[in-house]
XYZ file of C-alpha atoms in Angstrom:
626
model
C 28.176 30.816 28.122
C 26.782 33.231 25.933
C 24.537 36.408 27.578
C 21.228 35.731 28.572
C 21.637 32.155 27.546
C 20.713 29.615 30.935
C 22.113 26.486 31.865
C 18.762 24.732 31.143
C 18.937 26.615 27.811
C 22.593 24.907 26.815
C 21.032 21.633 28.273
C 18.207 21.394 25.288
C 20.367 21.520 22.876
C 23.104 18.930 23.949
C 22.847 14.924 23.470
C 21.019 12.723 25.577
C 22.051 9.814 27.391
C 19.285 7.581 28.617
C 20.376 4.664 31.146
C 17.880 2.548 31.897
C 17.190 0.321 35.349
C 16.170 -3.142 33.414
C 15.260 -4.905 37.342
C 13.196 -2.083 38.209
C 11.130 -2.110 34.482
C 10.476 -5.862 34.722
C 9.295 -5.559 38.213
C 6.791 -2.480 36.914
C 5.821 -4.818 34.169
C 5.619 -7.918 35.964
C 3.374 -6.347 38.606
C 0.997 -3.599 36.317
C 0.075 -6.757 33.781
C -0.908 -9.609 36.217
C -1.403 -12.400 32.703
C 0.279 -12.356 30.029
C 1.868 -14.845 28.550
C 2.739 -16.737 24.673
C 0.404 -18.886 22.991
C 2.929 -21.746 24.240
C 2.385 -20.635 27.743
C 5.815 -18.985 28.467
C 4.844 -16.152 30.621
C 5.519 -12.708 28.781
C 4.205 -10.082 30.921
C 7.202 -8.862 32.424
C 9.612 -8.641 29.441
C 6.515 -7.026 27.683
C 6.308 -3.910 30.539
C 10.016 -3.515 30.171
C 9.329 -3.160 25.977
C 6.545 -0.818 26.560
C 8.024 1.374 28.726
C 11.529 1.475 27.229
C 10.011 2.440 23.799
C 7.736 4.985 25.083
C 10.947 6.141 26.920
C 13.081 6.242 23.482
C 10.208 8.163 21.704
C 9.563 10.507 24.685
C 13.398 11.299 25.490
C 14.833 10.779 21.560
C 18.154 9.709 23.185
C 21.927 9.586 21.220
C 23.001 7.180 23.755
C 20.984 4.578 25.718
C 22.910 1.742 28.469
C 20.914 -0.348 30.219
C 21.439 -1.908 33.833
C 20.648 -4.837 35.464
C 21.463 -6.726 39.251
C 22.780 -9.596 39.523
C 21.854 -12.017 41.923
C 23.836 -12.848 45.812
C 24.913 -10.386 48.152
C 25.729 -6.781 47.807
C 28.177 -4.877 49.699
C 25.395 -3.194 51.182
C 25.014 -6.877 52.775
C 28.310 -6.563 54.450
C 26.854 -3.022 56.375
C 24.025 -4.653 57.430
C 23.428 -8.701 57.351
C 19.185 -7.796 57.592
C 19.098 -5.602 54.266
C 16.329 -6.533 52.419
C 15.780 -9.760 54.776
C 11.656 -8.848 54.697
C 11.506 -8.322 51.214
C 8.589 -11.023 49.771
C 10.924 -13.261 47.097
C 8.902 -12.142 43.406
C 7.432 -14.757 42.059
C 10.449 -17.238 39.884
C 8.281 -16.470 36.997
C 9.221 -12.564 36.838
C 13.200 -13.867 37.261
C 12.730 -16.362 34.312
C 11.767 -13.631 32.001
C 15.085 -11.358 32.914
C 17.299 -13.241 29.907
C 14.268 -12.799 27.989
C 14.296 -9.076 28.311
C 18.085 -8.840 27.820
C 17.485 -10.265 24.317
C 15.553 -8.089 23.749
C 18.158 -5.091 24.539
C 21.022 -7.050 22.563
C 18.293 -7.031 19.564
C 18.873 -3.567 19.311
C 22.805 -3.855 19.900
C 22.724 -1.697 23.311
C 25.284 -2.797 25.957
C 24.173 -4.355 29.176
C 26.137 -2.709 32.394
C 26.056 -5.673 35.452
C 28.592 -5.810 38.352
C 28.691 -8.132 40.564
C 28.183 -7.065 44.588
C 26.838 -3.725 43.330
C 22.858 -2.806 42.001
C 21.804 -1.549 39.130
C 21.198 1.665 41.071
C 25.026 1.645 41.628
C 25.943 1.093 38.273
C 23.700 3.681 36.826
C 24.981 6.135 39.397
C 28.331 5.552 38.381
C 27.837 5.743 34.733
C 25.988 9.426 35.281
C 29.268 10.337 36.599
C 30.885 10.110 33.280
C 33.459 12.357 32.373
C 31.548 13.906 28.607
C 30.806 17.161 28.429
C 27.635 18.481 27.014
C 25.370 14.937 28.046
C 21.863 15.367 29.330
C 21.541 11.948 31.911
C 18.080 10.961 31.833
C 17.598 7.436 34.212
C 14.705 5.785 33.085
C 13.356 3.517 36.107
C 10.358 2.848 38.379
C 12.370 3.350 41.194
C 12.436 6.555 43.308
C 15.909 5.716 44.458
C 17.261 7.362 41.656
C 16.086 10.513 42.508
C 19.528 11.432 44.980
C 21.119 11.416 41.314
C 19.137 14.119 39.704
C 21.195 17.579 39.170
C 21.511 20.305 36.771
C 22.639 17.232 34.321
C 20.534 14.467 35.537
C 17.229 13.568 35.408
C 15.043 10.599 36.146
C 12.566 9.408 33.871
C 9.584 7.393 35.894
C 5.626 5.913 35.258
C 3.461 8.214 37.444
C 0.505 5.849 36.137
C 0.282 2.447 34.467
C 2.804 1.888 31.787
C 2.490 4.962 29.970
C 1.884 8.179 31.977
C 5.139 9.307 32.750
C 6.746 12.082 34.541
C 10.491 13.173 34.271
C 12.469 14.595 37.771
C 14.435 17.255 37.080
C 15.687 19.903 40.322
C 12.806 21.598 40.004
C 10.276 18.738 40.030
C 12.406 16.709 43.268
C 11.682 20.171 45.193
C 8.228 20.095 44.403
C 7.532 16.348 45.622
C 9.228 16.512 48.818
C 10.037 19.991 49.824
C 13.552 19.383 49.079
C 16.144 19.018 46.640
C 17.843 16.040 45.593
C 20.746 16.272 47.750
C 18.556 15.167 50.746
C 16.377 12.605 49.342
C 19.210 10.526 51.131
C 18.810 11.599 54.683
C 14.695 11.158 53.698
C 15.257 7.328 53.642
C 18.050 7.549 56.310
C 15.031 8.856 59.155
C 12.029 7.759 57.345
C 13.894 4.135 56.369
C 12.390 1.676 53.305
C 10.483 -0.878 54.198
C 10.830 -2.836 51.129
C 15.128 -2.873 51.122
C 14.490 -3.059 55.304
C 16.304 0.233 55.826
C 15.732 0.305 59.029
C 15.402 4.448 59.533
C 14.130 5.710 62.652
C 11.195 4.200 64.218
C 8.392 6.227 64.807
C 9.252 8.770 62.117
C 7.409 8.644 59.030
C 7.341 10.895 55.573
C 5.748 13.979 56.881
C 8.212 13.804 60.023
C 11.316 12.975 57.679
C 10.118 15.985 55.472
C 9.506 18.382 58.056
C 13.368 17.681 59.855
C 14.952 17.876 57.069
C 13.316 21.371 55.819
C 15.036 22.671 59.494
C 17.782 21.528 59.832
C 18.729 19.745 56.314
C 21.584 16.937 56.202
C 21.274 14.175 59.613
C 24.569 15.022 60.294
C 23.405 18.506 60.974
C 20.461 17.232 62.433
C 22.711 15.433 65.198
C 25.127 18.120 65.731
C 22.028 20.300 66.531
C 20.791 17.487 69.109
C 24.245 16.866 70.606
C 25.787 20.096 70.482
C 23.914 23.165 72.582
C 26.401 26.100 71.165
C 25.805 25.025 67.606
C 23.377 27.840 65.992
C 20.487 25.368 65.082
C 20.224 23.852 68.702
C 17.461 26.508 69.621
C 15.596 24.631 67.010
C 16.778 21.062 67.899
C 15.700 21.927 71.650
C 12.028 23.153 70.537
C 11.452 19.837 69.159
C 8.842 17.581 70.955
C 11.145 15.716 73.980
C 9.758 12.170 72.927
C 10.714 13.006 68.715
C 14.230 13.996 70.850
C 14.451 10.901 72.492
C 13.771 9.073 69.372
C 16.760 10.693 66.939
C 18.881 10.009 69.703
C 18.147 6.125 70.491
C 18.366 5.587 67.408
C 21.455 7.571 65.671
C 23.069 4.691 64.491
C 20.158 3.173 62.774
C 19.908 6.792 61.408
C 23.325 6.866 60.485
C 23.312 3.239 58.577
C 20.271 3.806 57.028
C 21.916 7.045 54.680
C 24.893 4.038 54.218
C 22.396 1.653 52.856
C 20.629 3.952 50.997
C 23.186 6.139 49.101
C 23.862 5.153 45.583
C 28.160 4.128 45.293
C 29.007 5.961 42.782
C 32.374 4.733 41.987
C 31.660 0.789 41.663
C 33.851 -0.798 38.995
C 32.277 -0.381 35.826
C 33.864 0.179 33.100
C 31.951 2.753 30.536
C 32.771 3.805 27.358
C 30.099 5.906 25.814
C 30.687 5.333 22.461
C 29.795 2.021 22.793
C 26.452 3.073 23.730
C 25.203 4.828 20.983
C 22.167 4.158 19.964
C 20.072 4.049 16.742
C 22.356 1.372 14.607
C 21.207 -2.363 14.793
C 19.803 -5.185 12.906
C 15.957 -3.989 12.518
C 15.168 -8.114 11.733
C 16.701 -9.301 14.604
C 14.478 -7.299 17.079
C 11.222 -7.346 14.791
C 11.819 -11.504 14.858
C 12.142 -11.280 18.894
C 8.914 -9.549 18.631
C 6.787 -11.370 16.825
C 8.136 -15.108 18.670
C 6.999 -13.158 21.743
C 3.638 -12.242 20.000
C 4.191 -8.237 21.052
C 2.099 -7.613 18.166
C 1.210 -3.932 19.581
C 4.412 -2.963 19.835
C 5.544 -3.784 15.999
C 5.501 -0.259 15.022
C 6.846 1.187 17.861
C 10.447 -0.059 17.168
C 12.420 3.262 16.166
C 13.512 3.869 12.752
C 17.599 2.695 11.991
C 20.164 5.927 11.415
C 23.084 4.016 9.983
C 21.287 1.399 8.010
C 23.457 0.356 4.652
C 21.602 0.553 1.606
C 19.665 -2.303 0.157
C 16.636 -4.321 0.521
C 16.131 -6.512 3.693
C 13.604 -9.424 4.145
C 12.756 -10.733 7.630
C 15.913 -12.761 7.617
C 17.994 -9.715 7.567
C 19.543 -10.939 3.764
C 20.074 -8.876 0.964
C 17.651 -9.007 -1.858
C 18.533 -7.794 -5.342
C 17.541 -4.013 -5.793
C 17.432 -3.264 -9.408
C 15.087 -0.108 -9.907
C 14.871 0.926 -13.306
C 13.500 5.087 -15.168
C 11.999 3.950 -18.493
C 13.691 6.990 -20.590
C 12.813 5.396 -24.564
C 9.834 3.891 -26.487
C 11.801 0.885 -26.926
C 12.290 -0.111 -23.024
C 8.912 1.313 -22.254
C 7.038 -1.513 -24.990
C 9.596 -4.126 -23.189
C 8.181 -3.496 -20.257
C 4.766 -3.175 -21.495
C 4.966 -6.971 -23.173
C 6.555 -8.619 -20.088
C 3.256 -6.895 -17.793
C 0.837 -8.492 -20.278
C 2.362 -11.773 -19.610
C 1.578 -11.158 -15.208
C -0.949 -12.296 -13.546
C -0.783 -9.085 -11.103
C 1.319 -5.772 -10.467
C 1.925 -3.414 -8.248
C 1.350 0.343 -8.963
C 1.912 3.499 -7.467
C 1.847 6.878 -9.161
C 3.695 9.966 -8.457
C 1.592 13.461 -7.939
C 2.047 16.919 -7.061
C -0.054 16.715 -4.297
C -1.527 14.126 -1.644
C -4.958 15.533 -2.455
C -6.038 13.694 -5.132
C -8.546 16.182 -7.010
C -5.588 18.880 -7.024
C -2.623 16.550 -7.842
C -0.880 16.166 -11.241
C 0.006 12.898 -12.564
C 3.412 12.862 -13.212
C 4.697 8.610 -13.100
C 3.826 5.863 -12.816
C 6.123 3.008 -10.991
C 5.242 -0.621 -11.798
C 6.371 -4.283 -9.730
C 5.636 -7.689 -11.323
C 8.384 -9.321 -9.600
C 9.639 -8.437 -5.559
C 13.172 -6.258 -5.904
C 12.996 -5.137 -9.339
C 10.596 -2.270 -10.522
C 9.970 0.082 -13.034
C 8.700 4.097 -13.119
C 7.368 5.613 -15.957
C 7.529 9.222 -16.353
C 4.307 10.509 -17.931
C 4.995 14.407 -17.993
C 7.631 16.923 -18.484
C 9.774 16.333 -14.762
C 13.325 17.793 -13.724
C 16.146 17.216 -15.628
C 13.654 14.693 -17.553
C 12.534 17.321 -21.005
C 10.725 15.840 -22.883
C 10.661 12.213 -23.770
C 7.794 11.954 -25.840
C 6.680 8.929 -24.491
C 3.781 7.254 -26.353
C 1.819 5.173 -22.814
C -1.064 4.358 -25.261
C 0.312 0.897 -24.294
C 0.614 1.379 -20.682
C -2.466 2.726 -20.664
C -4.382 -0.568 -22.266
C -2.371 -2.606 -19.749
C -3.581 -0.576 -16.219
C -7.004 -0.872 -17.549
C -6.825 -4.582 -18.738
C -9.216 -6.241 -16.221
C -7.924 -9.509 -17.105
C -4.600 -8.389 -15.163
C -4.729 -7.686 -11.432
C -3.600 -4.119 -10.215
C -2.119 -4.134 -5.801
C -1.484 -1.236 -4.650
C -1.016 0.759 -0.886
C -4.319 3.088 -0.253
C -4.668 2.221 -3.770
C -7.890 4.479 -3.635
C -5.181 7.219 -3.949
C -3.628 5.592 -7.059
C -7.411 4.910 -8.574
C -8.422 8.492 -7.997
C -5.302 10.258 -10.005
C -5.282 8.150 -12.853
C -9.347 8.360 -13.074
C -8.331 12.587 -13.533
C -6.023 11.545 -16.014
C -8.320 9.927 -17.436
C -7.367 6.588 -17.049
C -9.975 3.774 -15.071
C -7.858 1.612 -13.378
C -9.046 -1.870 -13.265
C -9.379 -4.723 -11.641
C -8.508 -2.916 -7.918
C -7.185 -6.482 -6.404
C -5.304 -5.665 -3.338
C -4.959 -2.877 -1.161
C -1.880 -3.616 1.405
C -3.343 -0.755 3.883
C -6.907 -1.862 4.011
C -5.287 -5.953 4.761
C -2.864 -4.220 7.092
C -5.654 -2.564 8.834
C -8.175 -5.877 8.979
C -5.511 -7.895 10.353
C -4.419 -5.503 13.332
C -7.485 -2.812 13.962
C -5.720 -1.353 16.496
C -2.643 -0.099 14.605
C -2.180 3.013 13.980
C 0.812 2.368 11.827
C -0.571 1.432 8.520
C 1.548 3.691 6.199
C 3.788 1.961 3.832
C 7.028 2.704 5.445
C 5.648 1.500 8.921
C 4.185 -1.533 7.473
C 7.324 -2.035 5.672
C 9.634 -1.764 8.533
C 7.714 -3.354 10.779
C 7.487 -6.547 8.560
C 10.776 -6.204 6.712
C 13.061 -4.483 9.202
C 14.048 -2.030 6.441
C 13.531 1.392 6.667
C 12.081 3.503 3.389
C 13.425 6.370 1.697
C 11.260 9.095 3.323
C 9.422 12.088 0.867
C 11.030 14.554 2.954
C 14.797 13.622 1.335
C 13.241 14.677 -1.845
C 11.112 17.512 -1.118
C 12.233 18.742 2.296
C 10.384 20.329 5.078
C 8.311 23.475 6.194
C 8.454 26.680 4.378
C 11.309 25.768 1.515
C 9.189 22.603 0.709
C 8.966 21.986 -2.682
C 6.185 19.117 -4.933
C 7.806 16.338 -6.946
C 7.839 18.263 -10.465
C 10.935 19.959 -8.931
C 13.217 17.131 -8.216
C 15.197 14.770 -10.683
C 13.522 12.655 -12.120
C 15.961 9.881 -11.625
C 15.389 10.381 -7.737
C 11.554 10.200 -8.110
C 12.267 6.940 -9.879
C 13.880 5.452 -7.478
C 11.330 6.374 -4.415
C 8.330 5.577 -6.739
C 9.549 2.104 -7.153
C 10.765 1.483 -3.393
C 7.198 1.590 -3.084
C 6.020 -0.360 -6.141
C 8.428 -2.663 -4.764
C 7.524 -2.946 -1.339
C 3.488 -2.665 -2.148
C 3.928 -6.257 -4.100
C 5.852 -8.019 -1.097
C 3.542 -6.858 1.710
C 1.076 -8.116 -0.728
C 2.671 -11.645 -0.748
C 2.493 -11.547 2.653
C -0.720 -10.556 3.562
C -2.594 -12.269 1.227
C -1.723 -15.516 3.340
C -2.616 -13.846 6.292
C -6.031 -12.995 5.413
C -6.679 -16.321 3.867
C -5.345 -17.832 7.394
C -7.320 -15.534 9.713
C -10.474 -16.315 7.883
C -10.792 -12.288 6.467
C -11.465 -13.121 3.006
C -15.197 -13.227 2.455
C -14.937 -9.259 4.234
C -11.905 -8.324 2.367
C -12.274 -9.204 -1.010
C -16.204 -8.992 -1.264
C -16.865 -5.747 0.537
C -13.962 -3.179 1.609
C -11.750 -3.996 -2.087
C -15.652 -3.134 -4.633
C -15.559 -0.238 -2.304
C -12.784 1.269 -3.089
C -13.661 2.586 -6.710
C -17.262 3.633 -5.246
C -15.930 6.024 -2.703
C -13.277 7.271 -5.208
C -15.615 8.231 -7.578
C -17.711 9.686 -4.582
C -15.262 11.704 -3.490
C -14.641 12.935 -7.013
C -18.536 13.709 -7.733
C -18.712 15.391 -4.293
C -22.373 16.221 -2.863
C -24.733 18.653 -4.051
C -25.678 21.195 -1.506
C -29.443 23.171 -1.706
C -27.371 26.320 -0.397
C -30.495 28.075 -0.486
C -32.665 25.835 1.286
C -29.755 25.543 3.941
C -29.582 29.326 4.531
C -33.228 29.825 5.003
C -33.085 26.547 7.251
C -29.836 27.943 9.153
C -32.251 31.000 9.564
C -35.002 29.567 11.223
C -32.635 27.280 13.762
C -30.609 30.717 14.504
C -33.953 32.007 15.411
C -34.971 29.499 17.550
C -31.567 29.423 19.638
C -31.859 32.931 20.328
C -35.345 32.280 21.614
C -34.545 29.390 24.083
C -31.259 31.639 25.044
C -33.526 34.139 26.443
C -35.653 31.517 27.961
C -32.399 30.000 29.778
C -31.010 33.299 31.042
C -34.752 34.347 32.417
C -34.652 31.229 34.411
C -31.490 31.712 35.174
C -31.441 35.067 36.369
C -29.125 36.629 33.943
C -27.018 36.546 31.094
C -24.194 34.080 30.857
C -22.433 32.034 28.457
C -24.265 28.689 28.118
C -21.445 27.079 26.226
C -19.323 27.890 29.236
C -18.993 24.905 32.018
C -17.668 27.273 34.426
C -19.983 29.590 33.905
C -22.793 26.810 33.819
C -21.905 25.337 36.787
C -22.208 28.979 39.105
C -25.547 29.315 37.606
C -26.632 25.297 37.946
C -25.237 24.212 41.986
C -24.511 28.042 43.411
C -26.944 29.868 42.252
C -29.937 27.795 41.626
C -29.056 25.097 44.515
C -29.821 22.497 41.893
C -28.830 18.783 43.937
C -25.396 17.592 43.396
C -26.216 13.996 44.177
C -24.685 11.466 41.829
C -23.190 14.404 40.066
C -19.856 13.125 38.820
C -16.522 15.265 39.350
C -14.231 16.056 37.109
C -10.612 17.422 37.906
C -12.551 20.797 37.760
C -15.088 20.385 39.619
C -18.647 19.354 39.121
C -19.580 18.274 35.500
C -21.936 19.655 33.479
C -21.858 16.873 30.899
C -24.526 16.259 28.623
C -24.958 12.652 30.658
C -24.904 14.644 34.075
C -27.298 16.833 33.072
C -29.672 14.002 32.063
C -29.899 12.860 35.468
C -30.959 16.797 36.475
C -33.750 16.754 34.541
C -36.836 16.587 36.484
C -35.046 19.161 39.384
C -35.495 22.417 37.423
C -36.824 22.877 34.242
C -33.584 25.105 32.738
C -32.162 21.691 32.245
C -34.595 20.402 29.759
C -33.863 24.040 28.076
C -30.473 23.776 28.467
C -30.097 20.170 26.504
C -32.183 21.297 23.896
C -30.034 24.165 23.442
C -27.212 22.355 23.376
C -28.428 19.804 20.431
């Protein structure tokens, strides 16, 4: 290990395996989302917990490797110990066990292996794949039960929902400590005196989590607990002996329920499973399978979520997963250029996107233009001097005639963009038919995922060419003019490409969800108005501002001194802390109905509404703060 380098240090850097407890998500699922279910009644709530938290998981953790466990169903060898374990547990409804198959679909979408033994839990399994022999792992156990947490060392971690679905908290050492008072290495011997009612570990009766916590801080393991009780010349049995003579009486009864309880509830981590890590890496699978198993199940929400393929093979997908010609083409002469030109006066509609220097639109420099007229072939267009282009003298006269041809539709993605660049260049762009983002967006308002490569993945299963492979990242970033021109070509009309089938396929979509009247009569005639907004910009009276911005500076300094002569002092007014002091301790304004916040009292704007008529620095105060 290097100097001054920790062993939490070397952990950040090394690969991640995440193993998740499929059971225990379906159960979290199942029970957090009471209804849910298909349009064809099949109930859906549980496999759609398990989806939500496993992809919040795999964008939280950003694993190499992910396994997932599951039980199977009869007797354990935990059964064997004890005929009673987990004889009181309530059977979940047959609904939540229908939707298990369901759920492992979903995990074989993404071509992850599922880890089941017969006779043994998923906790089992999952304890003995942590034990893996690869060096330089992180563990993280992704599950919803606490179980897990006897697993958790300086390589193992357990990944949980604190609240809902989504707020999560991850167990390391550190964080085990911190819950009980302990480390993980006796979360065992909790369960052993404090038992689980849910499994029916029996534990000791009468001793409950503060009494499991506090006998364990003393005298740590049971075992040492017992030798303490049994055994007077042992050095803890001064302590064992100044426990209360009826908590005595109880550890002692009961020892063997004691004992079987840590049985029961330690994790075997040697069941026979067979685990080959390779097999578990994660990242390479058939986006179209697991967008199809999606959509059947109407996750609509969780489109987008899906993470992005590593290994996917070049070429175009459609939802089927088949290969669609790809046949991108760099107009370099006059003669291909009027080709193309004479086949898009014959269309009835294109797709366009241009090429800039910059995503601002009043700064960027035109420098292509890629064309689509027909899905998996497309066409760019250089239009200035590009590297390892020169010059080609291009005459777009022609091109020109055909973009503003209003007789010939124009689709494009945020097509405002497009609209905005070639207005600069001094071309008007007409008829603006289609926008894919704005009928993305009207179909599914509560996406956030409307960017071409989202939409395209999460309708195509194919994953774009991102910017950053031509321009890079951070502080060496460089703008379009510096990259090969044959390489712009080819990302311009990915896009072109992909614009014109999202296009096909949202255009039915609107038609069918009844969106057309809003679409196509007010948010598309928009789009050149707020353009050519945004290019006029607003005039500003800068003078009649400052003298305004005068007079209002004059006036809060005026009701300032007001507020800090009622309030007996100066203090900052923009300061809840400081408001607060001055409000409830040192004016003894009422509390009552005052809402809390994790800092105390608030001082909202709503809060103080409901102060108004109990002093009069509250008026002040709201006037100040509008």
């Amino acid at each position: 290990m290097a100097s001054g380098m920790t062993g939490k240090d070397m952990f950040s850097k090394s690969k991640k395996l995440m193993i998740v407890d499929g059971n225990s998500l379906v159960h979290r699922g199942f029970h957090a989302i009471p209804h849910l279910s298909t349009s064809k009644g099949e109930p859906s709530n549980g496999v759609y917990g398990f989806v939500m938290i496993f992809l919040n998981a795999i964008k939280q953790i950003k694993p190499d490797y992910v396994a997932v466990a599951f039980d199977v169903s009869g007797p354990t060898f935990r059964h064997k110990m004890f005929s009673d374990y987990k004889a009181k547990r309530v059977k979940a409804p047959q609904e939540l066990y229908d939707q298990i198959p369901k759920v492992k679909e979903f995990v074989k979408s993404l071509n992850l292996p599922i880890f089941e033994k017969q006779g043994y839990e998923a906790d089992d399994v999952i304890g003995t794949i942590v034990k893996h022999k690869e060096g330089g792992v992180k563990n993280i156990i992704v599950t919803g039960d606490l179980d897990a947490l006897q697993l958790v060392n300086d390589h193992t971690s357990v990944f949980t929902t604190k609240k809902g679905l989504t707020e999560t908290i991850e167990y390391d050492e550190a964080e085990v400590k911190n819950r009980y008072g302990f480390g993980p290495e006796y979360v065992i011997d909790y369960k052993a005196l404090r038992g689980d009612p849910s499994d029916n570990i029996p534990g000791v009766i009468g001793i409950g989590e503060k009494g499991a916590c506090e006998l364990i801080k003393k005298f740590g393991h049971i075992e040492d607990l017992y030798k303490a009780l049994e055994n007077p010349s042992t050095s803890s049995a001064n302590k064992a002996a100044s426990l209360p003579e009826k908590l005595r009486h109880k550890l002692i009864d009961q020892k063997k329920e004691a004992l079987l309880s840590k049985k029961l509830a330690t994790i075997d981590t040697k069941s026979p499973v067979g685990f080959d890590i390779e097999k578990t890496l994660f990242g390479n699978y058939n986006a179209a399978t697991a967008l199809k198993f999606l959509q059947e199940m109407e996750f609509k929400s969780l489109l987008d979520k899906l993470p992005r393929i590593q290994n996917q093979e070049s070429g175009i997908m459609n939802q089927e997963g088949k290969p669609i010609n790809k046949n991108y083409h760099l107009i370099k002469t006059q003669k291909k250029l009027d080709a193309l030109i004479a086949e898009l006066k014959k269309q009835k509609g294109f797709a366009v996107d241009t090429e800039t220097t910059s995503q601002k639109e009043i700064e960027a420099e035109l420098l292509g233009v890629a064309v689509c007229y027909q899905t998996g072939e497309a066409y760019y267009i250089p239009v200035s001097k590009q590297k390892v282009l020169g010059s080609l003298n291009l005459d777009i006269s022609g091109l020109k005639r055909v973009l503003l041809d209003n007789n010939i539709e124009k689709y494009g993605h945020n097509i405002k963009y497009d609209y905005a660049v070639l207005n600069l260049a001094g071309i008007d762009l007409q008829p603006l038919s289609f926008d894919t983002m704005i009928a993305a967006y009207l179909l599914n308002p509560g996406a956030r995922g409307l960017s071409l490569d989202n939409l395209t993945f999460t309708h195509f299963g194919y994953q774009m060419q991102p910017i950053e492979d031509l321009i890079g990242k951070g502080k060496n970033q460089i703008t379009l003019i510096d990259v090969p021109v044959e390489k712009v070509a080819q990302y311009s009309c990915e896009d072109a490409d992909f614009t014109l089938q999202l296009k096909e396929k949202l255009e039915s979509q609107i038609i069918k969800e009844k969106l057309a009247k809003v679409f196509y009569e007010i948010d598309m005639p928009l789009i050149p108005v707020l353009a050519l907004m945004e290019k006029a910009g607003v005039k500003l009276d800068t003078g009649y501002l400052s003298r305004f911005s005068k007079i209002v500076g004059k006036d809060l300094e005026s009701l300032e001194k007001r507020i800090h002569k009622i309030g007996g002092g100066d203090f900052n007014i923009a300061s809840p802390k400081q408001l607060k002091e001055i409000l409830f301790t040192k004016l003894q304004i009422s509390t009552a109905d005052i809402k809390k916040t994790k800092t105390g009292l608030s001082t909202a704007a709503s809060e103080l509404e409901k102060m108004k008529d109990k002093h009069p620095i509250i008026s002040l105060i709201l006037e100040y703060r509008e």
